[in-house]
Amino acid sequence: MDFGDTPEEAAFRAEARDWLEANAPAKGSPEAFDLMSSPGRSTEQEKELAGQARNWQAKLASGGWACLDWPPEYGGRGASTAETIIFEQEQSRFGISMSMFMAALEMAAPTLMTWGTDEQKQQFLNPIRRGEMVFAQLFSEPNAGSDLAGLQTRAVKDGDEFVVNGQKVWNSYAHLADWGILLARTNPGVPKHQGLSYFFVKMDSEGLELRPLRQMTGGAEFNETFFDNVRIPAENVVGGVDNGWAVAQTTLNSERAAVGAQASVVDVRALVELAEEKGQAGDLAVRQALARAWMRSEVLRYLGMRVYTALSQGAEIGPEASIMKLLTGDHLRDTSQTAMELLGPEGMLDDDAWVTRMVSHFAHKIGGGTPEIQRNVIGERILGLAREPRADRGIPFRELKV
Ligand SMILES: Cc1cc2nc3c(=O)[nH]c(=O)nc-3n(C[C@H](O)[C@H](O)[C@H](O)COP(=O)(O)OP(=O)(O)OC[C@H]3O[C@@H](n4cnc5c(N)ncnc54)[C@H](O)[C@@H]3O)c2cc1C
């Protein structure tokens, strides 16, 4: 099996690299932008970075490099999964952060392509591709995360509109978004998965309030979102009223695929260089840690290739995405811990990536499904263990004790 580029892919990589070198800011250059919040960054500074990210997405679109795998009728190139990944790999070598577009590009757009009406596709897809519409995911609630279908935010029909009341939480980049993808309960008289609807909601709607959540990294990428009689036009329901669970599966599968397809997140070479720089590369315990880190990163690389292969063959992502997600969390924790030990007390003052990785690995583990949920998937889908018992099966939502 050859995991290298084919001659066509190598030519595509060279073309992408040339274009990026001519157009993208280098890592660490004054034009580079990284949206992961850092301590002390003001809202204004964050909005400025978000503006740079929007400009970059617009530049990609005008250069013909945005949304490569979208069908040409939606402005894409109909590129293969391999080509899309090659472009992302090349782009990651530059001073660019695309995390703000995750909900628009990896969640809202694929969901629209599957479930949207022609009018909805017309309204949203092109502006998303050009970076003009940033989205936030408004799914989780204080009492509904792993058990998302237990959510309580209500949407009640009133003429041509729905009136929404409730609270969402952990909404990444919602303070920078123009639109939200919202899951709300439209029918509490049926079992919990059956009475949900999926909406597009404008983030500047009257009655919608955001409160930032500051994390231990010092940044505040997350928000709580409160709905107080927010009115949403009925035409902004995606995929039909009370059909939101099926629609949300498209969003969640696509999110999982995006997370699962991420390249190995830690460059072990950088860790080796740090050990050498600190004169610790001969230390027995350090050498053991470096070897373990390298082995994990190789396992992640090959698992990533399985995910890419499944994607390129149009197959569903299997439980390997769960294994990848679990292993990536462990890899982030262990490598950043090794780096912090190498840095010693200096590590606490270090404002580069290691300390941020150290404190943010918890978030990586939880977002997109906790370790326990991933292990449940592995237990059920790989090991064939009995499914978890569900006491709420078939019971109307309003009769559940929540
Ligand atoms: C980095 C990050 C980004 C996020 N971005 C968004 C976003 O943009 N929009 C959004 O809507 N949400 C977002 N979330 C929220 C995320 O989806 C939830 O945090 C996640 O689904 C877990 O839900 P919870 O926090 O309510 O924990 P809970 O579901 O309450 O879980 C609490 C604990 O119980 C365990 N547990 C729960 N159920 C089971 C079970 N069946 N078996 C065994 N153990 C179980 C969990 O593993 C966990 O340890 C984000 C979270 C993070 C960390």
XYZ file of C-alpha atoms and ligand atoms in Angstrom:
455
model
C 0.000 0.000 0.000
C 1.439 3.390 -1.008
C 0.346 6.341 1.143
C 2.293 8.883 -0.937
C 0.750 11.273 -3.476
C -0.055 9.964 -6.956
C 1.639 11.996 -9.769
C -1.671 13.911 -10.247
C -1.918 14.634 -6.513
C 1.723 15.733 -6.395
C 1.005 18.185 -9.251
C -2.069 19.464 -7.404
C -0.010 19.886 -4.209
C 2.626 21.891 -6.083
C -0.067 24.136 -7.614
C -1.695 24.694 -4.201
C 1.669 25.417 -2.567
C 2.581 27.967 -5.252
C -0.728 29.780 -4.841
C -0.465 29.769 -1.031
C 3.118 31.006 -1.094
C 2.034 33.913 -3.285
C -1.076 34.753 -1.242
C -1.003 33.462 2.364
C 0.734 35.054 5.371
C 3.675 33.082 6.777
C 3.421 31.662 10.316
C 4.583 34.239 12.847
C 4.469 37.119 10.327
C 2.635 40.350 11.272
C -0.163 39.418 8.821
C -0.678 35.951 10.375
C -3.940 35.466 12.274
C -4.906 32.877 14.868
C -8.411 32.863 16.250
C -7.744 30.729 19.299
C -8.261 33.346 21.989
C -5.392 34.120 24.266
C -5.383 35.865 27.636
C -5.717 39.599 27.420
C -7.126 39.726 23.908
C -9.926 42.273 23.744
C -13.211 41.768 21.897
C -12.109 44.434 19.403
C -8.846 42.587 18.708
C -10.800 39.362 18.261
C -13.205 41.018 15.836
C -10.246 42.339 13.872
C -8.787 38.822 13.623
C -12.206 37.535 12.570
C -12.209 40.204 9.830
C -8.826 38.920 8.608
C -10.225 35.368 8.572
C -13.247 36.532 6.540
C -10.938 38.318 4.083
C -8.870 35.174 3.731
C -11.959 33.046 2.974
C -13.015 35.659 0.355
C -9.534 35.473 -1.201
C -9.769 31.676 -1.342
C -13.142 32.006 -3.078
C -11.948 34.501 -5.675
C -8.813 32.414 -6.322
C -10.920 29.261 -6.843
C -9.578 27.524 -3.708
C -12.585 27.749 -1.355
C -14.813 24.741 -0.695
C -12.893 22.637 -3.201
C -15.050 19.544 -2.783
C -18.372 21.346 -3.234
C -20.156 20.603 -6.509
C -19.493 23.254 -9.199
C -23.163 24.346 -9.118
C -22.532 25.645 -5.585
C -19.249 27.300 -6.532
C -16.883 24.431 -5.675
C -14.518 22.526 -7.958
C -15.956 19.073 -7.341
C -12.456 18.164 -6.099
C -11.692 14.744 -4.605
C -11.353 14.227 -0.855
C -7.622 13.644 -1.365
C -7.248 17.021 -3.104
C -9.251 18.783 -0.409
C -7.049 17.264 2.293
C -3.887 18.099 0.358
C -4.968 21.738 0.205
C -5.750 21.767 3.958
C -2.365 20.202 4.725
C -0.589 22.850 2.672
C -2.683 25.677 4.115
C -1.880 24.553 7.682
C 1.793 25.450 7.032
C 0.826 29.129 6.919
C -0.272 31.663 9.556
C -3.970 31.029 9.105
C -6.701 29.851 11.443
C -9.957 28.612 9.943
C -11.628 27.455 13.183
C -14.221 30.265 13.048
C -15.663 28.764 9.827
C -16.129 25.242 11.207
C -19.876 25.610 11.840
C -20.518 27.285 8.459
C -18.362 25.066 6.253
C -18.490 21.709 8.037
C -21.982 21.840 9.554
C -24.424 24.340 7.995
C -23.331 23.890 4.355
C -23.418 20.068 4.141
C -26.749 20.094 6.008
C -28.163 22.607 3.511
C -26.931 20.564 0.571
C -28.747 17.504 1.924
C -31.918 19.055 3.358
C -32.231 22.668 2.178
C -34.809 23.983 -0.279
C -33.553 25.560 -3.501
C -34.278 29.004 -2.020
C -32.264 28.220 1.121
C -29.313 26.930 -0.911
C -29.495 30.057 -3.047
C -29.593 32.330 -0.007
C -26.809 30.764 2.049
C -24.293 28.653 0.127
C -22.485 31.315 -1.875
C -22.139 33.788 1.008
C -20.836 30.931 3.201
C -18.247 30.037 0.554
C -17.089 33.655 0.322
C -16.734 34.034 4.123
C -19.620 36.519 4.316
C -21.779 34.344 6.582
C -20.194 32.915 9.702
C -22.303 30.390 11.636
C -22.424 29.132 15.226
C -23.783 25.784 16.402
C -26.605 26.291 18.937
C -27.276 22.697 20.004
C -26.010 21.995 23.566
C -27.924 23.083 26.655
C -27.155 23.002 30.379
C -29.128 19.721 30.579
C -28.522 18.374 27.092
C -25.014 17.630 25.826
C -24.266 13.945 25.372
C -28.028 13.388 25.508
C -28.716 16.099 22.938
C -32.234 14.865 22.114
C -33.242 15.770 25.696
C -33.018 19.502 24.905
C -35.662 21.832 26.303
C -35.523 25.035 24.219
C -39.051 25.467 22.843
C -40.138 26.792 19.443
C -43.876 27.474 19.188
C -45.582 28.223 15.860
C -47.273 31.632 15.679
C -48.591 32.428 12.203
C -45.668 32.462 9.742
C -43.113 32.465 12.539
C -41.815 30.362 15.423
C -41.299 31.927 18.841
C -38.246 30.536 20.628
C -37.522 30.490 24.371
C -34.702 28.712 26.178
C -30.950 28.570 26.711
C -28.006 27.127 24.812
C -24.417 26.786 26.032
C -20.812 26.192 24.838
C -21.540 27.938 21.554
C -18.113 28.369 19.952
C -17.501 31.701 18.190
C -21.202 32.675 18.528
C -20.053 36.240 19.338
C -18.427 36.431 15.893
C -21.253 34.724 13.980
C -23.963 36.134 11.715
C -26.227 33.077 11.845
C -26.850 30.131 14.150
C -27.950 26.566 13.452
C -30.505 25.934 16.168
C -32.131 22.734 17.374
C -35.355 23.349 19.342
C -38.382 21.374 20.494
C -41.492 21.961 18.407
C -43.572 19.040 19.725
C -43.236 17.874 23.355
C -46.137 15.418 22.926
C -44.023 12.775 21.143
C -40.853 10.822 22.165
C -37.850 13.102 22.501
C -36.155 12.403 19.157
C -39.354 12.995 17.189
C -40.417 16.497 18.261
C -37.351 18.571 17.280
C -36.906 21.076 14.441
C -33.785 22.561 12.899
C -33.678 26.335 12.284
C -31.387 28.970 10.853
C -31.534 31.964 13.201
C -29.985 35.406 12.775
C -27.618 36.118 15.649
C -28.753 39.753 15.835
C -32.431 38.760 16.305
C -34.333 40.716 18.923
C -34.465 38.782 22.218
C -31.278 36.780 21.522
C -28.584 37.522 24.096
C -25.025 36.221 24.277
C -22.864 35.948 27.370
C -19.196 35.010 26.991
C -17.761 32.087 28.960
C -14.154 32.653 29.977
C -12.059 29.499 30.074
C -8.966 28.573 32.042
C -6.885 29.318 28.925
C -7.834 32.961 29.529
C -9.718 33.078 26.231
C -13.484 33.295 25.743
C -14.389 31.462 22.524
C -17.543 30.030 24.073
C -20.851 31.668 24.843
C -24.130 31.068 26.554
C -27.027 31.994 24.265
C -30.374 33.039 25.702
C -33.627 33.119 23.715
C -36.386 35.378 25.016
C -39.334 35.293 22.586
C -37.019 35.256 19.563
C -39.084 35.164 16.347
C -37.827 33.037 13.447
C -39.609 33.009 10.058
C -41.085 29.562 9.278
C -39.125 29.538 5.994
C -35.931 29.219 8.088
C -36.848 25.679 9.191
C -34.442 23.269 7.488
C -35.682 19.803 6.488
C -39.260 20.063 7.777
C -40.958 20.705 11.111
C -40.419 17.931 13.714
C -37.749 16.355 11.483
C -34.837 18.089 13.239
C -33.209 14.958 14.660
C -32.643 13.463 11.197
C -31.371 16.831 9.919
C -29.050 17.221 12.929
C -27.515 13.794 12.164
C -26.178 15.217 8.883
C -24.618 18.098 10.839
C -23.164 15.833 13.539
C -21.785 13.246 11.072
C -20.121 15.989 9.110
C -18.711 17.547 12.315
C -17.360 14.138 13.384
C -15.798 13.592 9.978
C -14.139 17.022 10.148
C -12.784 16.337 13.640
C -11.775 12.775 12.688
C -10.034 13.903 9.506
C -7.833 16.420 11.327
C -4.174 15.738 10.736
C -2.074 14.752 13.728
C -2.303 17.812 15.965
C 1.138 17.778 17.506
C 4.357 17.828 15.554
C 6.564 15.428 17.515
C 9.652 16.895 15.785
C 9.005 20.145 17.677
C 9.043 18.196 20.944
C 12.325 16.484 20.020
C 13.822 19.880 19.155
C 12.686 21.253 22.511
C 14.341 18.301 24.318
C 17.575 18.928 22.404
C 17.434 22.680 23.036
C 17.037 22.041 26.777
C 19.891 19.492 26.801
C 17.464 16.746 27.887
C 17.512 14.509 24.826
C 19.830 12.050 26.611
C 17.566 11.717 29.666
C 16.113 8.190 29.834
C 12.604 9.232 30.908
C 12.473 11.974 28.265
C 13.554 9.549 25.545
C 10.793 7.134 26.593
C 8.215 9.927 26.429
C 9.435 11.057 22.993
C 9.267 7.518 21.619
C 5.724 7.072 22.978
C 4.700 10.406 21.432
C 6.099 9.391 18.059
C 4.309 6.018 18.148
C 0.996 7.662 18.985
C 1.411 10.222 16.235
C 2.130 7.457 13.703
C -0.978 5.517 14.813
C -2.982 8.749 14.427
C -1.527 9.330 10.978
C -2.561 5.880 9.751
C -5.981 6.118 11.381
C -6.359 9.487 9.625
C -5.642 7.765 6.333
C -8.409 5.254 7.027
C -10.782 8.140 7.629
C -9.630 9.888 4.403
C -10.050 6.639 2.472
C -13.582 6.145 3.797
C -14.425 9.753 2.931
C -12.958 9.526 -0.565
C -15.024 6.393 -1.226
C -18.174 8.186 -0.087
C -18.489 5.761 2.865
C -19.775 6.644 6.334
C -17.038 7.376 8.872
C -16.802 4.311 11.086
C -15.864 3.986 14.757
C -12.239 4.717 13.806
C -13.184 8.404 14.203
C -13.974 7.619 17.874
C -10.605 5.923 18.345
C -8.892 8.885 16.678
C -10.671 11.374 18.867
C -9.774 9.486 22.079
C -6.159 9.041 21.052
C -5.777 12.654 19.920
C -6.924 13.860 23.360
C -4.370 11.598 25.084
C -1.680 12.706 22.636
C -2.345 16.387 23.335
C -2.273 15.784 27.090
C 0.899 13.679 27.165
C 2.954 15.724 24.683
C 2.098 19.045 26.299
C 2.914 17.563 29.715
C 6.319 16.405 28.437
C 6.919 19.871 26.952
C 5.980 21.571 30.222
C 8.361 19.281 32.134
C 11.147 20.152 29.673
C 10.427 23.858 30.034
C 10.274 23.698 33.854
C 9.060 26.860 35.649
C 9.686 28.782 32.411
C 6.735 26.825 30.973
C 4.297 28.782 33.110
C 5.530 32.034 31.603
C 5.750 30.599 28.144
C 3.148 32.264 25.955
C 3.659 29.965 23.003
C 1.543 26.979 22.050
C 2.604 24.391 24.677
C 0.957 25.938 27.692
C -2.197 26.642 25.686
C -2.256 23.021 24.537
C -1.746 21.859 28.106
C -4.798 23.675 29.429
C -6.980 23.265 26.353
C -6.666 19.492 25.895
C -9.667 19.030 28.179
C -11.813 21.019 25.746
C -10.565 18.944 22.841
C -11.545 15.764 24.677
C -15.093 16.929 25.412
C -16.094 18.844 22.245
C -17.772 16.656 19.603
C -18.383 13.837 22.135
C -16.789 12.991 25.486
C -14.335 10.077 26.011
C -17.080 8.023 27.687
C -19.376 8.483 24.701
C -16.556 7.519 22.292
C -15.856 4.389 24.359
C -19.576 3.542 24.282
C -19.443 3.786 20.461
C -16.393 1.503 20.372
C -18.078 -0.952 22.795
C -21.282 -1.127 20.779
C -20.001 -0.841 17.222
C -16.662 -2.664 17.366
C -16.979 -5.051 20.284
C -20.674 -5.796 19.754
C -21.569 -5.123 23.407
C -25.241 -4.706 24.333
C -26.670 -1.233 23.666
C -27.083 1.066 26.648
C -30.519 0.669 28.314
C -32.875 3.592 27.549
C -35.628 4.235 30.071
C -37.196 6.991 27.939
C -37.847 4.970 24.777
C -41.322 5.592 23.322
C -42.369 8.000 26.105
C -43.650 11.481 25.101
C -41.072 14.142 26.058
C -43.502 16.067 28.288
C -43.983 12.941 30.469
C -40.245 12.535 31.130
C -38.755 13.761 34.387
C -36.107 16.218 33.142
C -14.223 22.703 22.634
C -15.727 22.559 22.673
C -16.482 23.148 21.682
C -17.886 23.046 21.742
N -18.615 23.720 20.811
C -19.962 23.640 20.845
C -20.746 24.414 19.930
O -20.217 25.206 19.141
N -22.087 24.303 19.986
C -22.711 23.477 20.862
O -23.935 23.404 20.820
N -22.001 22.745 21.778
C -20.645 22.826 21.790
N -19.897 22.135 22.730
C -20.593 21.333 23.732
C -20.350 19.826 23.583
O -21.065 19.311 22.488
C -20.773 19.169 24.901
O -19.926 19.691 25.926
C -20.624 17.657 24.855
O -21.578 17.096 23.994
C -20.808 17.045 26.270
O -21.982 17.492 26.843
P -22.020 18.111 28.332
O -20.915 19.116 28.425
O -23.420 18.567 28.572
O -21.657 16.914 29.291
P -22.655 15.766 29.782
O -23.327 15.164 28.596
O -23.519 16.297 30.866
O -21.645 14.729 30.374
C -21.118 14.839 31.725
C -20.293 13.614 31.999
O -21.139 12.427 31.949
C -20.620 11.494 31.019
N -21.715 10.801 30.322
C -22.810 11.381 29.768
N -23.586 10.439 29.172
C -22.947 9.251 29.346
C -23.232 7.913 28.973
N -24.335 7.634 28.266
N -22.360 6.941 29.318
C -21.228 7.225 30.036
N -20.906 8.494 30.438
C -21.745 9.475 30.097
C -19.814 12.322 30.036
O -18.841 11.542 29.374
C -19.209 13.384 30.952
O -18.058 12.903 31.580
C -18.521 22.270 22.747
C -17.736 21.696 23.757
C -16.366 21.853 23.747
C -15.580 21.276 24.882
